[in-house]
Amino acid sequence: MTHTEREHWGSALAAADPAAVTALAGRITARAKVEAMAPPREGLMLLQMRDSVAGSPFHLGEIPVARVHLRLMDGAQVAEGGAVLMSDDLARATQIAVLDAALAAGWREAPEIEALISAGQAARARTEADRALVLDRTRVDFQLLSEDDA
Amino acid sequence: MFPTDTMAQGHEGAEYGFAFLDEDAKRELRRSIFKAVCIPGHQVPYASREMPIARGFGTGGMQVTLALLGPRDCVKVIDQGADDSVNAANIRAFFSLTCPGVSGTTLTEAASVIQTRHRIPELPLRNDQILVFQVPYPDPLVLVEPNAATRRRMHGRADYARLWVKLYEDMVAFDEITISHRYPTRINGHYIIDPSPIPRYDVPKLHQADCLYLFGAGREKRIYAVPPHTDAIPITFADVPFTVEEFIDRKTGKRHCCRRCGATDSFLDEFPDEDGNRVFQCSDAAYCDSRLMQQEAAE
Amino acid sequence: MSVIDLPALWRPENHQALFRLILDATARPGQGADLSPHLGGAHAALGALATFCDNTQTLADLTGTLTDADWRFLDVARAPADQAAFILAQGSDAPTFQPRLGTLDAPEGGATLIVKVASLTEGQPLILTGPGIKTTTSLHVTGLAPDWLTARARWCADFPMGCDMVLADDTSVAILPRTTKITEG
């Protein structure tokens, strides 16, 4: 059983091998009927953030967002899932929503989906470590600057 | 029914949804267009999107057109009356890339949607046609009031006193109203609009027309409309009638005619020919061409 | 598999077609528009909502006829009638609410009322004049309580403020922008 919270499944699957995600979602949709719970949406959304000093909200800019909410039906088995991706790739968001639904309902592909999530999380961890390294080089200690001036 | 497609279809354009803009953007444009038609002449704000051409090159008109177009539409794009100028040709190519199924035409009578810069076609438009204007400056009050919030308040209260004063000052200084294009026009007795840089000659065509006129200003993020059968009166004084360009030859006292088709009932462009003589030609290329074809057929 | 098949009413190509029919009917008040080819069997009122609503808008359903699935697909926030951008109402019930009318500076903030009526082809004609109408035109409607006309006249008394009405029977709509003047024939 996976220890990852459901809210992180999507980001992990987005970082996993795209071909493996496509293949697995394809196998599930080959036997299950897919029905939209809401219209799949793809477009630009305003990204709101908070500044780190006063904590006041501001709009960073527009980002592409793809959003899918669907239901799988395989005979009597019903599974509901969704995905929101920072991407304009609606097909990919649909595949991830299918995997989300199948895993949440504990369908027989669940172990394979968990494996993909683990792989995706490992990939994300590597990216984040690389970025942290780059970011660290840009760190400035303002206290030291003022001591130099004195 | 439609003439041979003038747009080279079949480009790779599939990486975007139909009509380039995402559905949320089109829905927002459609809500704004709907309110613009419900409140004739009012400049409705909208979220003007980034387009793949620079603001000021017709992005407002393009967004309105993209929100309208469906696969059964036939679109015509003109710039100063011509279908083949750079601005018009590129915008038409863009529609062809992003709207599979939409056909293109140069014939005014064949188009369901016409996007225009600076002219209204000579041929009267029908009730199943929509004319979309590219608008550089949507607000006629910019001449007299720099503050946008104040201008909005003046529009809401139909307070146009200072615009009248500006026209009066023109009369005092020059003995005539000197506005040659973008002539302030009052819509349905309330709002005064900037009808985009069309010549005075085209302004009366806005009044009680059969077709719907939509105006899109991309940089200024405004959409407004003149519905069909709506009063559109160029503002003037009781003793100073509104006049349009007449193209009278001072020597002969007769109206200049088009050097190509001989028309004496169209808006004419004036330019020097190879020998430096002043010559006149129809500004509406499609009108000129169709007259030439009729003359050839008659011979 | 790429993207899920959607019911007809929720497909973008039908939203475009619906919008063009609605726009034409708005530019020519009183002229009915048959939306049925693009509704996939849904009510014309839902077709109008599907054309305009998304997650940036607010809707008040005074009819109680919208299902959970309708709300999910409309993806629109619920709001009380006096604050909503869109109001779905039953024409046979006299209006007891005060819609948003916008302000002098921003009259586009006036609400859009979508009113379900029994028929747009039968009944006593209403005589319409105003922008979009050459001289006069008549609109036949049944299932619209008389109070709607007095309430509308009150809401639209101070142009440019006011609200715009979409009358919808099962398959078609007719639109009364705030500029249309109504007299009973």
XYZ file of C-alpha atoms in Angstrom:
634
model
C 0.000 0.000 0.000
C 1.313 3.407 -0.934
C 2.027 5.951 1.781
C 1.645 8.912 -0.579
C -1.358 11.163 0.079
C -3.814 11.310 -2.827
C -3.210 15.018 -3.357
C 0.364 14.207 -4.418
C -0.486 11.418 -6.863
C -1.043 13.819 -9.745
C 2.273 15.648 -9.442
C 4.138 12.334 -9.080
C 2.414 10.810 -12.119
C 3.136 13.954 -14.150
C 6.843 13.390 -13.461
C 6.721 9.644 -14.257
C 7.628 8.120 -17.625
C 4.963 9.469 -20.059
C 4.990 6.324 -22.219
C 4.340 4.105 -19.184
C 1.492 6.381 -18.010
C -0.082 6.343 -21.490
C 0.189 2.562 -21.762
C -1.286 1.865 -18.335
C -4.148 4.364 -18.733
C -4.811 2.841 -22.169
C -5.155 -0.634 -20.648
C -7.654 0.639 -18.067
C -9.778 2.561 -20.572
C -9.758 -0.476 -22.879
C -11.952 -2.343 -20.386
C -13.693 0.525 -18.571
C -16.100 3.153 -19.895
C -14.969 6.748 -19.307
C -17.528 9.426 -18.529
C -16.867 13.120 -17.924
C -18.113 14.456 -14.576
C -17.340 18.024 -15.671
C -16.130 19.413 -18.977
C -12.377 18.915 -19.374
C -10.871 22.409 -19.351
C -7.631 23.624 -20.776
C -6.572 27.260 -20.766
C -4.760 30.085 -19.049
C -5.420 30.780 -15.375
C -4.174 33.563 -13.142
C -1.608 32.264 -10.653
C -2.043 33.947 -7.287
C 0.880 33.921 -4.836
C 1.785 35.597 -1.572
C 4.864 37.742 -1.240
C 7.302 36.582 1.422
C 7.573 39.905 3.288
C 4.063 41.237 3.984
C 2.264 38.025 2.999
C -0.035 39.965 0.684
C -1.463 38.174 -2.353
C -0.468 39.138 -5.889
C -0.931 37.774 -9.389
C 2.317 36.294 -10.657
C 0.958 35.858 -14.154
C -0.996 33.452 -16.314
C -0.169 29.760 -16.412
C -1.577 27.025 -18.639
C -3.817 24.652 -16.704
C -5.485 21.432 -17.841
C -8.222 20.020 -15.614
C -10.155 16.750 -15.860
C -12.834 15.204 -13.613
C -14.079 11.796 -14.762
C -15.687 8.502 -13.786
C -14.664 4.976 -14.829
C -17.236 2.230 -15.104
C -16.268 -1.435 -15.486
C -19.425 -3.447 -15.025
C -20.547 -2.831 -11.462
C -17.232 -1.232 -10.510
C -17.228 2.565 -10.487
C -14.228 4.785 -9.834
C -14.053 8.581 -9.720
C -10.895 10.563 -10.251
C -9.438 13.844 -11.391
C -6.283 15.719 -12.252
C -5.178 19.336 -12.516
C -1.914 19.864 -14.388
C 0.155 22.961 -15.027
C 0.182 22.151 -18.723
C -1.887 22.566 -21.870
C -1.915 18.806 -22.484
C -5.487 17.702 -21.926
C -4.779 14.117 -23.072
C -2.135 13.719 -20.397
C -4.348 15.192 -17.693
C -7.034 12.686 -18.745
C -4.617 9.745 -18.457
C -3.508 10.848 -14.995
C -7.141 11.275 -13.919
C -7.808 7.685 -15.078
C -4.900 6.376 -12.985
C -6.055 8.502 -10.039
C -9.512 6.961 -10.237
C -8.253 3.372 -10.591
C -5.858 3.670 -7.663
C -8.406 5.371 -5.381
C -10.903 2.581 -6.049
C -8.212 -0.078 -5.539
C -8.568 -1.610 -8.988
C -6.249 -4.441 -10.015
C -3.757 -2.062 -11.709
C -3.175 -0.343 -8.321
C 0.288 -1.861 -7.659
C 1.526 -0.749 -11.084
C 0.153 2.771 -10.506
C 1.876 2.888 -7.104
C 5.132 1.898 -8.776
C 4.713 4.741 -11.269
C 4.024 7.169 -8.412
C 7.182 6.064 -6.593
C 9.223 6.485 -9.762
C 7.665 9.914 -10.355
C 8.407 11.014 -6.808
C 12.014 9.923 -7.168
C 12.277 11.933 -10.402
C 10.756 14.983 -8.700
C 13.135 14.628 -5.746
C 16.120 14.611 -8.130
C 14.847 17.735 -9.941
C 14.209 19.508 -6.666
C 17.693 18.651 -5.365
C 19.232 20.029 -8.580
C 17.206 23.217 -8.279
C 18.081 23.631 -4.585
C 21.750 23.437 -5.534
C 21.360 26.160 -8.168
C 19.298 28.299 -5.813
C 21.851 27.930 -3.006
C 24.549 29.570 -5.163
C 22.403 32.684 -5.475
C 21.859 33.070 -1.724
C 22.979 36.431 -0.366
C 23.516 37.295 3.292
C 22.489 40.914 3.626
C 24.013 41.191 7.099
C 27.472 40.446 5.692
C 26.973 43.110 2.992
C 26.285 45.774 5.605
C 29.359 44.700 7.623
C 31.506 45.206 4.506
C 30.143 48.718 4.139
C 31.033 49.629 7.730
C -22.280 28.341 -52.947
C -19.165 30.107 -51.694
C -16.376 30.986 -54.123
C -13.277 28.875 -54.296
C -11.473 28.939 -50.989
C -8.905 31.713 -50.932
C -7.175 30.377 -47.853
C -4.576 27.664 -48.241
C -6.096 25.068 -45.905
C -4.255 22.062 -44.604
C -1.522 23.705 -42.572
C -0.369 21.990 -39.421
C -2.408 23.893 -36.851
C -3.623 21.107 -34.663
C -1.482 21.964 -31.664
C -4.006 24.685 -30.777
C -7.706 24.230 -30.160
C -10.091 25.560 -32.796
C -9.722 29.348 -33.154
C -6.428 29.537 -31.176
C -7.940 30.951 -27.962
C -8.848 28.578 -25.154
C -12.542 28.005 -24.452
C -12.498 30.113 -21.273
C -11.118 33.081 -23.210
C -13.718 32.694 -25.946
C -16.519 32.408 -23.400
C -15.355 35.603 -21.721
C -15.236 37.394 -25.078
C -18.737 36.117 -25.862
C -20.117 37.413 -22.558
C -18.569 40.822 -23.274
C -19.898 40.879 -26.863
C -23.371 39.950 -25.561
C -23.354 42.831 -23.053
C -21.937 45.201 -25.691
C -24.912 44.478 -27.976
C -27.339 44.872 -25.048
C -25.860 48.301 -24.191
C -25.281 49.894 -27.632
C -22.151 52.056 -27.727
C -20.929 51.190 -24.217
C -17.289 50.142 -24.023
C -17.358 46.800 -22.191
C -14.013 45.884 -20.591
C -12.633 42.420 -21.321
C -9.444 40.453 -20.640
C -7.582 41.058 -23.893
C -5.302 38.049 -24.406
C -1.788 37.945 -25.757
C -1.972 37.224 -29.470
C 0.861 36.114 -31.750
C 0.940 39.610 -33.286
C 1.725 42.837 -31.467
C -1.008 44.900 -29.840
C -1.948 47.723 -32.185
C -1.973 45.459 -35.230
C -5.583 44.355 -34.903
C -5.536 42.029 -31.891
C -8.884 43.356 -30.630
C -10.652 42.672 -33.914
C -8.963 39.277 -34.155
C -10.146 38.201 -30.709
C -13.727 39.226 -31.466
C -13.594 37.365 -34.798
C -12.103 34.247 -33.167
C -14.906 34.242 -30.573
C -17.440 34.310 -33.447
C -15.997 31.898 -35.992
C -17.286 28.369 -36.503
C -16.448 25.836 -39.186
C -19.310 26.991 -41.426
C -18.217 30.633 -41.562
C -16.754 32.398 -44.555
C -14.422 35.216 -43.542
C -13.088 38.293 -45.345
C -10.340 40.545 -43.964
C -9.685 44.040 -45.303
C -7.243 46.806 -44.513
C -8.138 50.246 -45.917
C -10.514 48.420 -48.261
C -7.888 46.072 -49.671
C -7.814 42.309 -49.146
C -4.151 41.902 -50.073
C -2.332 44.368 -47.811
C 0.147 42.949 -45.301
C -2.043 43.346 -42.221
C -5.118 41.791 -43.850
C -3.219 38.982 -45.577
C -1.455 37.943 -42.377
C -4.588 37.997 -40.272
C -6.369 35.905 -42.928
C -3.452 33.442 -42.916
C -3.745 33.248 -39.132
C -7.462 32.410 -39.304
C -6.661 29.780 -41.927
C -4.043 28.187 -39.648
C -6.137 28.168 -36.506
C -9.727 27.687 -37.718
C -9.895 24.502 -39.808
C -13.047 24.455 -41.921
C -13.503 28.226 -42.077
C -13.350 29.404 -45.687
C -11.990 32.714 -46.882
C -13.190 35.099 -49.535
C -12.523 38.519 -51.006
C -16.158 38.928 -52.066
C -18.092 41.128 -49.663
C -21.382 39.414 -50.500
C -20.015 35.906 -49.778
C -18.614 36.608 -46.293
C -20.480 35.842 -43.077
C -17.900 37.678 -40.930
C -15.788 40.580 -42.215
C -12.898 41.961 -40.188
C -11.878 45.452 -41.197
C -9.344 48.138 -40.553
C -10.357 51.720 -41.520
C -13.218 51.040 -43.984
C -16.789 49.803 -44.271
C -17.307 47.953 -47.582
C -19.172 49.838 -50.329
C -21.686 47.034 -50.816
C -24.418 47.366 -48.154
C -24.109 44.517 -45.652
C -26.985 42.107 -45.029
C -28.647 41.022 -41.795
C -26.732 37.709 -41.812
C -23.349 39.445 -41.884
C -21.213 40.792 -39.013
C -18.590 43.504 -39.482
C -15.743 43.455 -36.928
C -13.642 46.622 -36.607
C -10.031 46.762 -35.438
C -10.007 49.727 -33.070
C -6.840 51.553 -31.984
C -8.477 54.116 -29.657
C -11.947 53.229 -28.359
C -12.691 56.344 -26.324
C -13.623 59.648 -28.053
C -13.337 61.467 -24.697
C -9.569 60.937 -24.661
C -9.389 64.218 -26.613
C -10.785 66.175 -23.688
C -10.210 64.123 -20.510
C -7.038 62.242 -19.585
C -8.413 60.349 -16.566
C -10.019 56.994 -17.469
C -12.256 56.824 -14.378
C -13.575 60.321 -15.089
C -14.230 59.371 -18.728
C -16.230 56.323 -17.612
C -18.309 58.538 -15.347
C -18.885 61.046 -18.169
C -19.989 58.245 -20.532
C -22.390 56.771 -17.971
C -24.081 60.145 -17.506
C -23.898 60.957 -21.241
C -21.966 64.082 -20.222
C -20.368 65.125 -23.502
C -20.334 68.906 -22.982
C -16.558 69.124 -23.300
C -16.595 67.226 -26.593
C -19.059 69.783 -27.966
C -16.776 72.584 -26.780
C -13.887 70.945 -28.672
C -15.976 70.884 -31.858
C -16.996 74.521 -31.312
C -13.347 75.543 -30.921
C -12.680 73.841 -34.278
C -15.399 75.976 -35.846
C -13.971 79.160 -34.362
C -10.402 78.388 -35.434
C -10.933 76.754 -38.830
C -14.559 77.487 -39.844
C -15.170 73.755 -40.065
C -15.007 70.652 -37.932
C -11.534 69.317 -38.685
C -12.074 65.676 -37.723
C -11.415 63.663 -40.911
C -11.727 60.165 -39.460
C -12.730 58.587 -36.104
C -15.699 60.979 -36.153
C -17.522 60.955 -32.748
C -20.888 59.304 -33.300
C -23.800 59.092 -30.902
C -25.386 55.659 -30.574
C -29.076 55.271 -29.684
C -29.150 58.770 -28.186
C -26.756 58.004 -25.320
C -23.166 56.861 -25.704
C -20.769 58.620 -28.092
C -18.334 56.181 -29.701
C -15.114 56.384 -31.638
C -16.140 54.464 -34.779
C -12.460 53.561 -35.405
C -10.470 55.394 -38.124
C -13.092 55.053 -40.853
C -13.446 58.139 -43.101
C -16.433 60.440 -42.633
C -17.754 58.883 -45.847
C -18.426 55.607 -43.982
C -19.995 57.043 -40.824
C -23.587 57.231 -42.181
C -23.422 53.485 -42.930
C -23.510 52.840 -39.163
C -26.989 54.396 -38.931
C -29.966 51.984 -39.080
C -27.935 49.299 -40.843
C -29.114 45.752 -41.527
C -25.932 44.146 -40.167
C -24.350 43.983 -36.707
C -21.207 46.066 -36.098
C -18.739 44.904 -33.426
C -15.680 46.888 -32.342
C -12.643 45.308 -30.656
C -9.834 47.330 -29.084
C -7.104 44.883 -28.023
C -4.604 47.241 -26.455
C -7.273 49.212 -24.589
C -9.186 46.014 -23.703
C -12.637 47.222 -24.764
C -15.463 45.797 -26.887
C -18.474 47.800 -28.095
C -21.236 47.371 -30.609
C -23.722 49.094 -32.857
C -26.684 46.717 -33.286
C -28.676 46.684 -36.521
C -31.456 49.284 -36.916
C -29.929 51.542 -34.278
C -29.492 55.309 -34.499
C -25.871 56.324 -35.106
C -25.663 60.081 -35.494
C -22.359 61.915 -36.052
C -22.379 64.786 -33.583
C -22.556 68.260 -35.075
C -24.374 71.584 -34.656
C -27.858 72.476 -35.907
C -26.402 75.099 -38.266
C -23.319 73.083 -39.276
C -24.407 69.960 -41.139
C -22.258 66.821 -41.120
C -20.596 66.413 -44.504
C -18.732 63.553 -46.143
C -15.839 63.565 -48.600
C -17.168 64.548 -52.055
C -14.126 64.128 -54.347
C -15.147 67.118 -56.484
C -12.679 68.139 -59.189
C -12.230 71.892 -58.643
C -11.551 72.483 -62.368
C -14.553 70.703 -63.826
C -16.873 70.825 -60.815
C -17.557 67.122 -61.378
C -16.847 64.218 -59.043
C -13.591 62.376 -59.640
C -14.068 58.830 -60.844
C -12.085 55.656 -60.248
C -9.362 55.272 -62.873
C -9.865 51.488 -62.989
C -13.624 50.924 -62.957
C -14.935 54.445 -63.489
C -17.080 54.395 -60.336
C -18.423 57.754 -59.173
C -20.208 56.370 -56.139
C -17.336 54.985 -54.067
C -14.748 56.259 -51.575
C -11.617 57.105 -53.572
C -7.929 56.894 -52.676
C -5.844 59.711 -54.146
C -2.220 59.165 -55.148
C 0.282 60.329 -57.792
C 0.780 58.118 -60.872
C 4.092 57.428 -62.659
C 4.056 60.916 -64.245
C 3.244 62.707 -61.023
C -0.409 63.372 -61.914
C -3.101 63.059 -59.229
C -5.192 59.968 -59.840
C -8.109 58.405 -58.007
C -9.026 54.793 -57.440
C -11.659 52.895 -55.417
C -10.420 52.204 -51.907
C -12.651 49.079 -51.713
C -10.730 46.643 -53.944
C -13.507 44.021 -53.984
C -16.060 46.610 -55.152
C -13.704 47.829 -57.892
C -12.950 44.273 -59.065
C -16.601 43.254 -59.174
C -17.431 46.361 -61.275
C -14.610 45.536 -63.686
C -15.855 41.953 -64.016
C -19.399 43.148 -64.712
C -18.086 45.510 -67.388
C -16.052 42.718 -69.002
C -19.072 40.419 -68.949
C -21.204 43.111 -70.596
C -18.749 43.606 -73.471
C -7.617 7.616 -25.976
C -6.952 11.308 -25.935
C -9.799 13.348 -24.528
C -13.144 12.146 -23.219
C -16.279 12.245 -25.358
C -18.678 14.829 -23.979
C -22.448 15.104 -24.271
C -23.356 17.419 -27.189
C -24.374 20.376 -25.014
C -20.906 20.637 -23.481
C -18.834 20.484 -26.651
C -17.018 23.667 -27.672
C -18.317 23.537 -31.258
C -21.886 23.629 -29.965
C -21.066 26.532 -27.624
C -19.846 28.466 -30.666
C -22.991 27.646 -32.645
C -25.240 28.481 -29.673
C -23.454 31.790 -29.166
C -23.949 32.831 -32.784
C -27.673 32.050 -32.601
C -27.978 33.906 -29.276
C -25.953 36.866 -30.593
C -28.196 37.108 -33.641
C -31.285 37.004 -31.411
C -29.756 39.688 -29.150
C -29.052 41.981 -32.093
C -32.672 41.478 -33.225
C -34.820 41.498 -30.066
C -37.974 39.431 -30.244
C -36.704 37.277 -33.083
C -36.717 33.684 -31.891
C -33.707 31.436 -32.361
C -34.144 27.670 -32.571
C -31.274 26.208 -30.542
C -32.405 22.561 -30.778
C -29.729 21.303 -33.255
C -27.030 22.129 -30.690
C -28.694 21.208 -27.389
C -28.422 17.411 -27.433
C -31.951 17.250 -26.018
C -31.370 19.703 -23.161
C -33.636 22.673 -22.363
C -32.833 25.873 -24.274
C -32.348 27.706 -20.950
C -29.545 25.290 -20.055
C -28.102 25.886 -23.535
C -27.931 29.625 -22.850
C -26.257 28.997 -19.472
C -23.759 26.581 -21.041
C -22.832 29.254 -23.601
C -21.994 31.900 -20.999
C -21.160 30.288 -17.623
C -17.810 29.141 -16.272
C -15.886 29.227 -13.006
C -15.536 33.039 -13.107
C -19.316 33.577 -13.028
C -22.129 33.342 -10.475
C -25.579 31.825 -10.945
C -28.788 31.792 -8.918
C -31.169 28.941 -9.787
C -34.630 30.028 -8.628
C -36.317 27.115 -10.438
C -34.538 24.312 -8.602
C -34.397 22.419 -11.907
C -30.614 22.278 -12.302
C -29.242 18.848 -11.398
C -25.943 18.181 -9.629
C -24.477 17.155 -12.982
C -25.668 20.457 -14.557
C -23.920 22.422 -11.808
C -20.714 20.408 -12.230
C -20.707 20.928 -15.985
C -21.596 24.607 -15.753
C -18.734 24.932 -13.249
C -20.309 28.123 -11.954
C -20.477 29.472 -8.388
C -23.820 29.699 -6.586
C -24.951 33.126 -5.452
C -28.156 34.701 -4.142
C -30.321 36.341 -6.834
C -29.443 39.890 -5.791
C -25.723 39.210 -6.352
C -25.649 36.729 -9.236
C -24.439 37.543 -12.746
C -26.902 34.991 -14.144
C -30.341 34.149 -12.794
C -32.406 31.170 -13.920
C -36.081 31.780 -13.170
C -39.498 30.330 -13.921
C -41.650 32.650 -16.018
C -44.907 31.451 -14.457
C -43.742 32.646 -11.008
C -43.870 36.412 -10.499
C -40.389 37.761 -9.680
C -39.785 38.487 -6.001
C -36.097 39.355 -6.227
C -34.023 42.403 -7.127
C -31.354 41.593 -9.737
C -28.047 43.389 -10.152
C -28.521 46.402 -12.442
C -24.894 47.478 -12.791
C -23.797 51.056 -12.189
C -23.708 54.152 -14.415
C -19.943 53.670 -14.801
C -20.158 49.896 -15.368
C -23.638 48.986 -16.643
C -22.317 45.670 -17.995
C -22.544 44.479 -14.359
C -26.345 44.214 -14.775
C -27.558 40.621 -14.462
C -28.596 38.342 -17.312
C -31.959 36.753 -16.507
C -32.786 33.457 -18.149
C -36.519 32.958 -17.846
C -38.218 29.671 -18.710
C -41.540 30.183 -20.477
C -44.103 27.734 -21.873
C -43.971 28.839 -25.504
C -42.427 31.532 -27.705
C -44.805 30.980 -30.610
C -48.233 31.238 -28.977
C -50.066 33.720 -26.806
C -50.891 37.407 -26.818
C -48.272 39.367 -28.749
C -45.996 41.864 -27.021
C -45.115 44.823 -29.247
C -41.387 45.613 -29.175
C -39.454 48.692 -30.284
C -35.854 49.771 -29.779
C -32.343 49.132 -31.130
C -32.214 46.099 -33.413
C -35.856 46.519 -34.491
C -36.575 48.353 -37.754
C -40.014 49.682 -36.840
C -41.849 47.377 -34.460
C -41.962 43.639 -34.020
C -44.188 41.325 -32.046
C -43.183 38.569 -29.667
C -45.633 35.830 -28.767
C -45.127 34.313 -25.360
C -47.084 32.153 -22.934
C -46.083 31.210 -19.414
C -44.738 34.624 -18.446
C -46.485 36.161 -15.429
C -47.549 39.793 -16.139
C -45.519 40.968 -13.127
C -42.345 40.223 -15.090
C -43.093 43.050 -17.526
C -43.733 45.622 -14.800
C -40.645 44.473 -12.873
C -38.535 44.607 -16.046
C -39.795 48.104 -16.877
C -38.760 49.204 -13.370
C -35.324 47.521 -13.577
C -34.601 48.997 -17.030
C -35.929 52.505 -16.329
C -32.512 54.130 -15.871
C -30.484 53.377 -18.998
C -27.626 52.458 -19.189
C -28.348 50.503 -16.000
C -30.655 47.512 -16.247
C -30.776 43.795 -16.862
C -31.046 41.713 -20.004
C -33.579 38.911 -20.412
C -33.307 35.637 -22.271
C -36.755 34.038 -22.634
C -36.424 30.303 -23.217
C -38.994 27.660 -24.092
C -37.939 24.009 -24.534
C -35.959 24.496 -27.738
C -35.684 28.197 -28.577
C -34.855 31.582 -27.097
C -35.895 35.190 -27.656
C -33.925 38.004 -26.097
C -34.967 41.306 -24.575
C -31.944 43.562 -24.059
C -32.434 46.406 -21.575
C -32.984 48.840 -24.481
C -36.128 47.114 -25.803
C -39.405 48.889 -25.061
C -42.446 46.671 -24.594
C -46.100 47.512 -25.029
C -48.837 44.905 -24.775
C -50.631 44.393 -28.063
